[in-house]
Structures are given as structure tokens and as C-alpha cells.
C-alpha atoms as one frame of an Amber mdcrd trajectory, in Angstrom:
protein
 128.637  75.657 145.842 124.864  73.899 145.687 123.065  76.515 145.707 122.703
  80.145 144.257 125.863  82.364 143.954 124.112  85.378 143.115 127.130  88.361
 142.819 125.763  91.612 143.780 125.921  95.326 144.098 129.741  96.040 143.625
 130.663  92.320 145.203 133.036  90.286 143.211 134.766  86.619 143.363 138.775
  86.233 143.845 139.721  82.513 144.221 143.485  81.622 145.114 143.796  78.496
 143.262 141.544  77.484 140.678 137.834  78.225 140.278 134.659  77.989 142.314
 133.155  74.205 141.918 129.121  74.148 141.216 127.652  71.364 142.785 124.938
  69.563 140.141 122.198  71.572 140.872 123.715  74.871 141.410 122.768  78.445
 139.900 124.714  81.109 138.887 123.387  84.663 139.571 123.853  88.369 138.369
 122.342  90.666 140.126 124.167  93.983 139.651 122.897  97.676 139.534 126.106
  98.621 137.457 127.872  97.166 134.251 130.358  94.475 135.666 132.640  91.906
 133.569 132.627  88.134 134.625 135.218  86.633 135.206 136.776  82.737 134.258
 136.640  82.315 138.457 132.776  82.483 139.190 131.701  81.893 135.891 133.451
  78.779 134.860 132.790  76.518 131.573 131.583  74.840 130.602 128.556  75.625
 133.293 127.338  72.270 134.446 124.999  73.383 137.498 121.644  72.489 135.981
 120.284  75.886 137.583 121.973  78.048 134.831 123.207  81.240 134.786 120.582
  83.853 135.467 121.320  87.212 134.318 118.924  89.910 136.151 118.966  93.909
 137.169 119.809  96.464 134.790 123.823  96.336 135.395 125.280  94.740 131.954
 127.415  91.940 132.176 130.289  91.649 129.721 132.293  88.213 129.581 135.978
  88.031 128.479 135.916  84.367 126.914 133.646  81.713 125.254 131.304  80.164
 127.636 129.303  76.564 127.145 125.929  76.001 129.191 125.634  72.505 129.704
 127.757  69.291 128.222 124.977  67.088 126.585 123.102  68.242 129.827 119.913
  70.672 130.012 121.775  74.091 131.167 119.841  77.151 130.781 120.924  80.766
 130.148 118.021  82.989 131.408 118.515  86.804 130.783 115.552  88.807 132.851
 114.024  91.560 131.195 115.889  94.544 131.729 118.854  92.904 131.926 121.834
  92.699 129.269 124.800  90.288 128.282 127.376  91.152 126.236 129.199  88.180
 124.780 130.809  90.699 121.948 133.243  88.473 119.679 132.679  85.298 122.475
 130.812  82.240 120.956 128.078  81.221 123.287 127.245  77.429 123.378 123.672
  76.292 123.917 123.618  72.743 125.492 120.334  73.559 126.766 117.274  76.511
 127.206 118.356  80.092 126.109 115.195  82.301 127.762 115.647  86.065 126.030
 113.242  88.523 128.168 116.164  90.828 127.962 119.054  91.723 126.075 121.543
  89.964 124.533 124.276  91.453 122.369 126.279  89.305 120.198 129.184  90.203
 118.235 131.137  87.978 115.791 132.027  84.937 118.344 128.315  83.979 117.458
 125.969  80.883 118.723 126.333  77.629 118.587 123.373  75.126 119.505 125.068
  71.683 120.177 124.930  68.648 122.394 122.390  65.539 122.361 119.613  66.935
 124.992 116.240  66.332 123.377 114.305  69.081 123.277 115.683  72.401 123.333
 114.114  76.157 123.400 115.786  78.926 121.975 114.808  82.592 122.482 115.389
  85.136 119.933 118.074  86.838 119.289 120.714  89.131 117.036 124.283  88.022
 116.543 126.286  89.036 113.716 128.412  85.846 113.745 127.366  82.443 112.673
 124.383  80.617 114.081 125.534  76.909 114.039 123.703  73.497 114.732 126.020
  70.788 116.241 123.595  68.620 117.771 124.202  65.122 117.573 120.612  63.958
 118.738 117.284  65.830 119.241 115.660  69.061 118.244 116.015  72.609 119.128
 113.454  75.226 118.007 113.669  78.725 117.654 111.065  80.259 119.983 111.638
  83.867 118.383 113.317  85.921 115.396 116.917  85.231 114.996 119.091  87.434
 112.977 122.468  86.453 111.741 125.991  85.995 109.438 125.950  82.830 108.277
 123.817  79.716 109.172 125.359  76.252 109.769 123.547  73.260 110.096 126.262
  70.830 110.801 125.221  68.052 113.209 124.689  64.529 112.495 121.109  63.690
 113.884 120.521  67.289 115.296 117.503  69.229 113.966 116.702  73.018 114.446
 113.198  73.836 113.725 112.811  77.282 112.522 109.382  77.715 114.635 105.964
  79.042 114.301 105.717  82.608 112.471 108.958  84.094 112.933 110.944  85.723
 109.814 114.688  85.390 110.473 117.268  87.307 108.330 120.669  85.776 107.649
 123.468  87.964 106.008 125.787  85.177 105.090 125.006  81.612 103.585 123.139
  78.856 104.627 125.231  75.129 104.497 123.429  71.991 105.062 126.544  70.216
 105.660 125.092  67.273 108.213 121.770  67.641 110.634 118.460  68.994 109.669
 116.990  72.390 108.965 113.629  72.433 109.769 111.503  75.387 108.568 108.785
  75.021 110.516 106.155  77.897 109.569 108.336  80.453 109.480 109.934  82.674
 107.117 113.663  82.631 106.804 115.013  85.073 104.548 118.865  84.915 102.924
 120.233  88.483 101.650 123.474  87.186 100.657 124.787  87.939  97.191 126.666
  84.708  96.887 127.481  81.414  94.337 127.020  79.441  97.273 124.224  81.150
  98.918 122.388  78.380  99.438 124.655  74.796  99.881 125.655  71.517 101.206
 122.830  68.917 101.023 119.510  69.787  99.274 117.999  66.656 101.465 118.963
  68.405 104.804 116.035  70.685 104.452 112.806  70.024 105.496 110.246  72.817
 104.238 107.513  72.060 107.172 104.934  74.917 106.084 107.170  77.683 106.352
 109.117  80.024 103.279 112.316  80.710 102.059 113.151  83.901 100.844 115.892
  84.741  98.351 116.261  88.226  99.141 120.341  89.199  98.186 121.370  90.517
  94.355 122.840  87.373  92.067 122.578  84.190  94.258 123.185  80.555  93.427
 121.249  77.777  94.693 124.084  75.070  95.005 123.374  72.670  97.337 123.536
  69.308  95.709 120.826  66.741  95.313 117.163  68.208  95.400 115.452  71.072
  97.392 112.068  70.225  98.786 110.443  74.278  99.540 107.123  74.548 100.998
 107.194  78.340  99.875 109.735  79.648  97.920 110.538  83.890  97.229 112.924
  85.378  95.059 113.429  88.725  95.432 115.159  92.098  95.346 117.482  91.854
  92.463 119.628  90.051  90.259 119.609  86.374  88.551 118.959  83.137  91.167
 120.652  79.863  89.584 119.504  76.792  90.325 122.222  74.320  90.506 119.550
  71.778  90.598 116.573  72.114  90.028 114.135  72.573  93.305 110.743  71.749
  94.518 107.886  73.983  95.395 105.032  72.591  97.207 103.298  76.123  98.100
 103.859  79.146  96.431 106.681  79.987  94.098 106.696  83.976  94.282 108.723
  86.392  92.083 108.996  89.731  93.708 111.193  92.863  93.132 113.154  92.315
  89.860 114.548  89.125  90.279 114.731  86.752  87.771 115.327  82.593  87.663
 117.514  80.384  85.320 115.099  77.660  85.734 111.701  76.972  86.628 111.177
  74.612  89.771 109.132  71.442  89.533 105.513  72.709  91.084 103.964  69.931
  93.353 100.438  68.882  92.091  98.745  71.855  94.685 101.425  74.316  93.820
 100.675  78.412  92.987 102.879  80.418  90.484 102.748  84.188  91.941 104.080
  87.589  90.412 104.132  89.897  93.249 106.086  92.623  92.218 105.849  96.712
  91.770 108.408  96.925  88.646 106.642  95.592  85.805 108.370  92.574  83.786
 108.107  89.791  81.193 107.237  86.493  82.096 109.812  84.573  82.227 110.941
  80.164  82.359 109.395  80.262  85.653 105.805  80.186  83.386 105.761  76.459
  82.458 103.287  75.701  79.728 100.903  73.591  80.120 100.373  74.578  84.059
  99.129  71.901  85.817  99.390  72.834  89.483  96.165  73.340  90.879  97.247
  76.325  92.921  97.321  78.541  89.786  98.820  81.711  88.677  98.236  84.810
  91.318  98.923  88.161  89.551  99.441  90.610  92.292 100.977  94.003  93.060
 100.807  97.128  90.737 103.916  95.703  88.184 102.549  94.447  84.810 103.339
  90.847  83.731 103.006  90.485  80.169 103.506  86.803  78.312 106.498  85.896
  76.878 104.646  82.797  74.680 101.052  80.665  74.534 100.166  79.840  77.707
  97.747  76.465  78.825  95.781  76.117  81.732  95.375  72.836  82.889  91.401
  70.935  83.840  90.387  73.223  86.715  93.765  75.163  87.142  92.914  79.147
  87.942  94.146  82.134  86.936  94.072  84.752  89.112  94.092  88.771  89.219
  94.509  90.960  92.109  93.138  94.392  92.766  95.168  96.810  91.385  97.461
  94.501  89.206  97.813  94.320  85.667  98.019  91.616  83.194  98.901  92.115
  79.824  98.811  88.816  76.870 100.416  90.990  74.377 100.006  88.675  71.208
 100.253  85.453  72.798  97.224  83.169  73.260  96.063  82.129  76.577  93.602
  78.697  77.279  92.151  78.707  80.038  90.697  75.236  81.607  89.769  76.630
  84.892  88.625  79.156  86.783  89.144  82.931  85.869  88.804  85.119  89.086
  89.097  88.416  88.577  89.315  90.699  92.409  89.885  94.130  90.483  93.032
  93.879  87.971  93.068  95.162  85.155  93.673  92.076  82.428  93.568  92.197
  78.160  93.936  89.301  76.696  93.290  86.781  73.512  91.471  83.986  74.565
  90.016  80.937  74.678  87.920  79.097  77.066  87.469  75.459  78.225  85.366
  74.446  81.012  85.602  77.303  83.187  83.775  79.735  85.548  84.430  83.556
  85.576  84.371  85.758  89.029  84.910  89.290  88.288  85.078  92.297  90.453
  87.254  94.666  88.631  86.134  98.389  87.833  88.304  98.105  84.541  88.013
  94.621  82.290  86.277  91.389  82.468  85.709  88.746  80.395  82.679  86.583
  79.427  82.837  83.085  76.691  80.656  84.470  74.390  83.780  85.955  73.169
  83.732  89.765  74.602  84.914  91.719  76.811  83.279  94.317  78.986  84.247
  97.491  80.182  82.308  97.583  83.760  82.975 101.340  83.622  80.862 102.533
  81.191  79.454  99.071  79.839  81.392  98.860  76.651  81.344  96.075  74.486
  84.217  94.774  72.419  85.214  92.144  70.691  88.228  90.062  71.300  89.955
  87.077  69.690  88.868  83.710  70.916  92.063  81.870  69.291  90.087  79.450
  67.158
């Protein structure tokens, strides 16, 4: 067969010995009104035609076994929209293009993106098996959201780029056992509640522009050597451990009630942000002096009060959302930069040092002749300047 075998209406394939042969350039085609299971005679594997397999109409197609597109050859799998396939607990193997304009549902047999083509393009999609990287050359990048178990980047000289402005959630771990994960500027978010939520090779990562967010109960970063994060989230609940200790490039962000056993080192443009609803304590994540230039972004109605003194480095801001609160307690805070104020609410002792203040708050601002005002009702109190 060179050409198209397109299988239609009710039509269906019985060979008496062996299996159809697909010349090099040959398609396979579904084209069915009603739900109709493939079968190991017309759809062989792995699928070599470089034509693909097309799946089109609004008849589902089920297959029985595991199926591979491709061998180190660019073989695409293009579902139509309206169309379905159901691999259920059969792995799929990308060699080449996956186009997803329909529907595919994936049980536990999962995806697996392998094989030494180039450049390949991966449509979205939802399994919940693993999503694994085998590729021995060249890079494949997610084109939409994936959703997942477990993510396996195992591939020695294969990279999978995360893409641009997706947010892909993964129930099970992440390894970085061989390969590269690229996060490209997406988000990829990791609910698992796991010791090993996060391992293999630190080094395997490359953070791109995108963020990684922590998002399970009690989770352990294990992976050995050093993380390199662009943006890095902790969130939802429960203690994240740094085996060792990351990096942070962007922003660092502490959201729901989670907590970390260690601060990460902030790159010299790096932002500390509490963006959380449930108020809480500062915690090691504060490093004193701060020296990133990105600051400290206060954000989201949860009050962060100081748990000790607090520096601000030559020109490195503090800032306080609308609608947040920030409380000093008794702790002093020195400020060497800016002081922007977008509607917070913020009481503090204090002491200046080369600085600017912006403030747009209805409740308190700030001004270095040591007081306070009240913008409400123009109030004027003093405060402690710390000398």
C-alpha cells in the first residue's frame, strides 16, 4: 500500500497471513461514522509510512495494543477535530508530530516521546500514565497543556521544551534521570505529596523563562546537584525540603500555607513574593541583608509579619499590594531602596537610607521625617526610626 488506506463506514481489514505492508510514503486513514477498534492487521507498528495515521469523523477508534509512529523517522499522528482515539492502558510512542484538534483519551499505558528526529511538535493532551522523554537527539516541544502521572525525562541528548504559556499539571514525580527538561515559558505545576517529588539530576533542568510550581502537601526537592528555577512557587500545604539548595532567578513565591526548610540562593535580579490568603510569619525564606534587586512583593489579603531585623540592600524595594497587609511587629526594618506602596496596609519601625516613597494606599504611608500618615483622615503619628 503507497497510498491512503482510509477504512470506512462499517468496512474493515482481514489479512490471511501477516499484515498489510505501507509503502514509505503511505497514510493510514479513519474515517468511520461509528466507534470501531483497530486492529494489529491495518494498523501495524511500528507505523513507518511517513503519511501517519489520520484519525477523522466522529466514530471513536479504540486500539487493542501499544502502537509507535515512526522509528527515528518523522511519523505523525493527526486526530481531526471531532474525532476521538482511545489508547486506554496502550502506551503511544511519538517518533514524530502528534496534531490534537480532537480527542485523545489516554489511560495508564501513557506517552512516550522518543527517537532522534530533530524537531518535534506535540499537541496537548491528558493521560493519566507517565509522560516520558527518550529522545536520543533533538527537541520536542509541547505545543499545548499536558496533564499527567509522572514525568520522565530520560534520554541522553533529547530535550522537551515545555513551550510558550501553557500550565501543565503532573500528579506523580518529575525524574531528571538523562536528557533535558526545558521549561520554556510555561508553568508546570507538581501536586505530588512525595520525598522524591522532584529528582534525578538538578543540572537536567533548564528554567528558560517559565515557573515551577510546588503545588502537593509535604514534598522533597531531591534531585542531586543544583536547581537552576527561573520562577519558583510553593504552594498549597505542608513543608518543601530542599535536598540542595536551589536557584531562583525570577520570583520565589510562597502561596497557600506552605512553608520551606531553606531559603534558595536569589540571583542578583531576583523578587521574594508572599502571595498568600492565610496570614503567616516570615519565615528562612527572608534572608537578611536582601540584596536581590527584584525585592520583596507583599501581595494577597494574608498578613506577613517579621520574624527578625530585616536589611534592604542599595536600591532593593519593598513592595505592598492593594489590599495586603504587612505587619513589623517589633522587629526593625532598613530600608535602602525604594518603598512603593499600591494600597496595603503596612506598620512598621523604621529606618531609612537613600530611598524614594510611592504611596497609594487609603490606610498607612510613610514619610523620612519619621511619621506616619493616616491618608484617611490625615492623622499624624509618630513612629520609631530605629536610631
Amino acid at each position: 500500500m503507497n497510498g491512503v488506506l482510509s477504512m470506512e463506514e462499517t468496512g474493515s481489514v482481514v489479512v490471511t497471513t501477516g499484515v498489510i505492508t505501507f509503502g514509505a510514503s503511505a497514510t493510514l486513514q479513519y474515517n468511520k461514522p461509528a466507534s470501531y477498534s483497530a486492529t494489529a492487521e491495518e494498523w501495524v507498528t511500528p507505523f513507518t509510512g511517513t503519511g501517519g495515521v489520520i484519525i477523522k469523523n466522529t466514530g471513536g477508534i479504540t486500539i487493542t495494543g501499544a502502537r509507535q509512529f515512526g522509528n527515528n523517522t518523522s511519523v505523525p499522528l493527526n486526530i481531526n477535530a471531532g474525532a476521538t482515539l482511545t489508547p486506554g492502558a496502550n502506551l503511544l510512542t511519538f517518533h514524530g508530530n502528534f496534531i490534537n484538534n480532537g480527542t485523545l483519551t489516554s489511560g495508564s499505558g501513557g506517552i512516550t516521546i522518543a527517537g532522534t528526529v530533530a524537531t518535534q511538535s506535540i499537541a496537548g493532551f491528558t493521560t493519566t500514565g507517565t509522560v516520558t522523554l527518550t529522545k536520543t537527539s533533538g527537541t520536542a516541544t509541547l505545543q499545548g497543556v499536558v496533564n499527567g502521572a509522572a514525568l520522565t525525562i530520560n534520554g541522553i541528548g533529547g530535550t522537551m521544551n515545555l513551550g510558550s504559556g501553557n500550565t501543565h499539571t503532573f500528579t506523580g514525580n518529575v525524574s531528571l534521570t538523562n536528557g533535558t527538561l526545558n521549561g520554556g515559558s510555561s508553568i508546570l505545576t507538581i501536586t505530588s505529596t512525595s520525598a522524591t517529588a522532584w529528582n534525578g539530576t538538578g543540572t537536567n533542568f533548564t528554567a528558560g523563562t517559565g515557573t515551577v510550581n510546588f503545588a502537593g502537601a509535604a514534598q522533597t526537592l531531591s534531585a542531586s546537584g543544583i536547581t537552576t528555577f527561573y520562577n519558583l512557587t510553593v504552594s498549597n500545604s505542608g513543608l518543601k525540603t530542599f535536598t540542595n539548595i536551589p536557584a531562583v532567578n525570577g520570583v520565589f513565591s510562597l502561596e497557600g500555607t506552605a512553608t520551606v526548610s531553606a531559603s534558595p540562593t536569589y540571583g542578583s535580579s531576583a523578587t521574594l513574593q508572599y502571595n498568600t490568603a492565610v496570614s503567616r510569619t516570615a519565615g528562612v525564606e527572608w534572608i537578611t541583608p536582601f540584596l536581590a534587586s527584584g525585592g520583596v512583593i507583599i501581595d494577597n489579603s494574608g498578613t506577613i509579619t517579621l520574624n527578625a531585623a530585616k536589611v534592604f540592600n542599595t536600591s532593593v524595594p519593598l513592595t505592598i499590594m492593594s489590599g495586603s497587609v504587612f505587619s513589623m511587629s517589633t522587629f526593625l526594618l532598613t530600608l535602602g531602596g525604594d518603598f512603593d506602596n499600591n494600597g496595603g496596609n503596612c506598620q512598621w519601625n523604621i529606618r531609612w537610607s537613600n530611598h524614594k516613597w510611592n504611596c497609594k494606599s487609603k490606610y498607612w504611608c510613610f514619610h523620612n521625617n519619621g511619621y506616619f500618615v493616616n491618608v484617611q483622615n490625615w492623622r499624624h503619628s509618630h513612629f520609631s526610626r530605629g536610631y
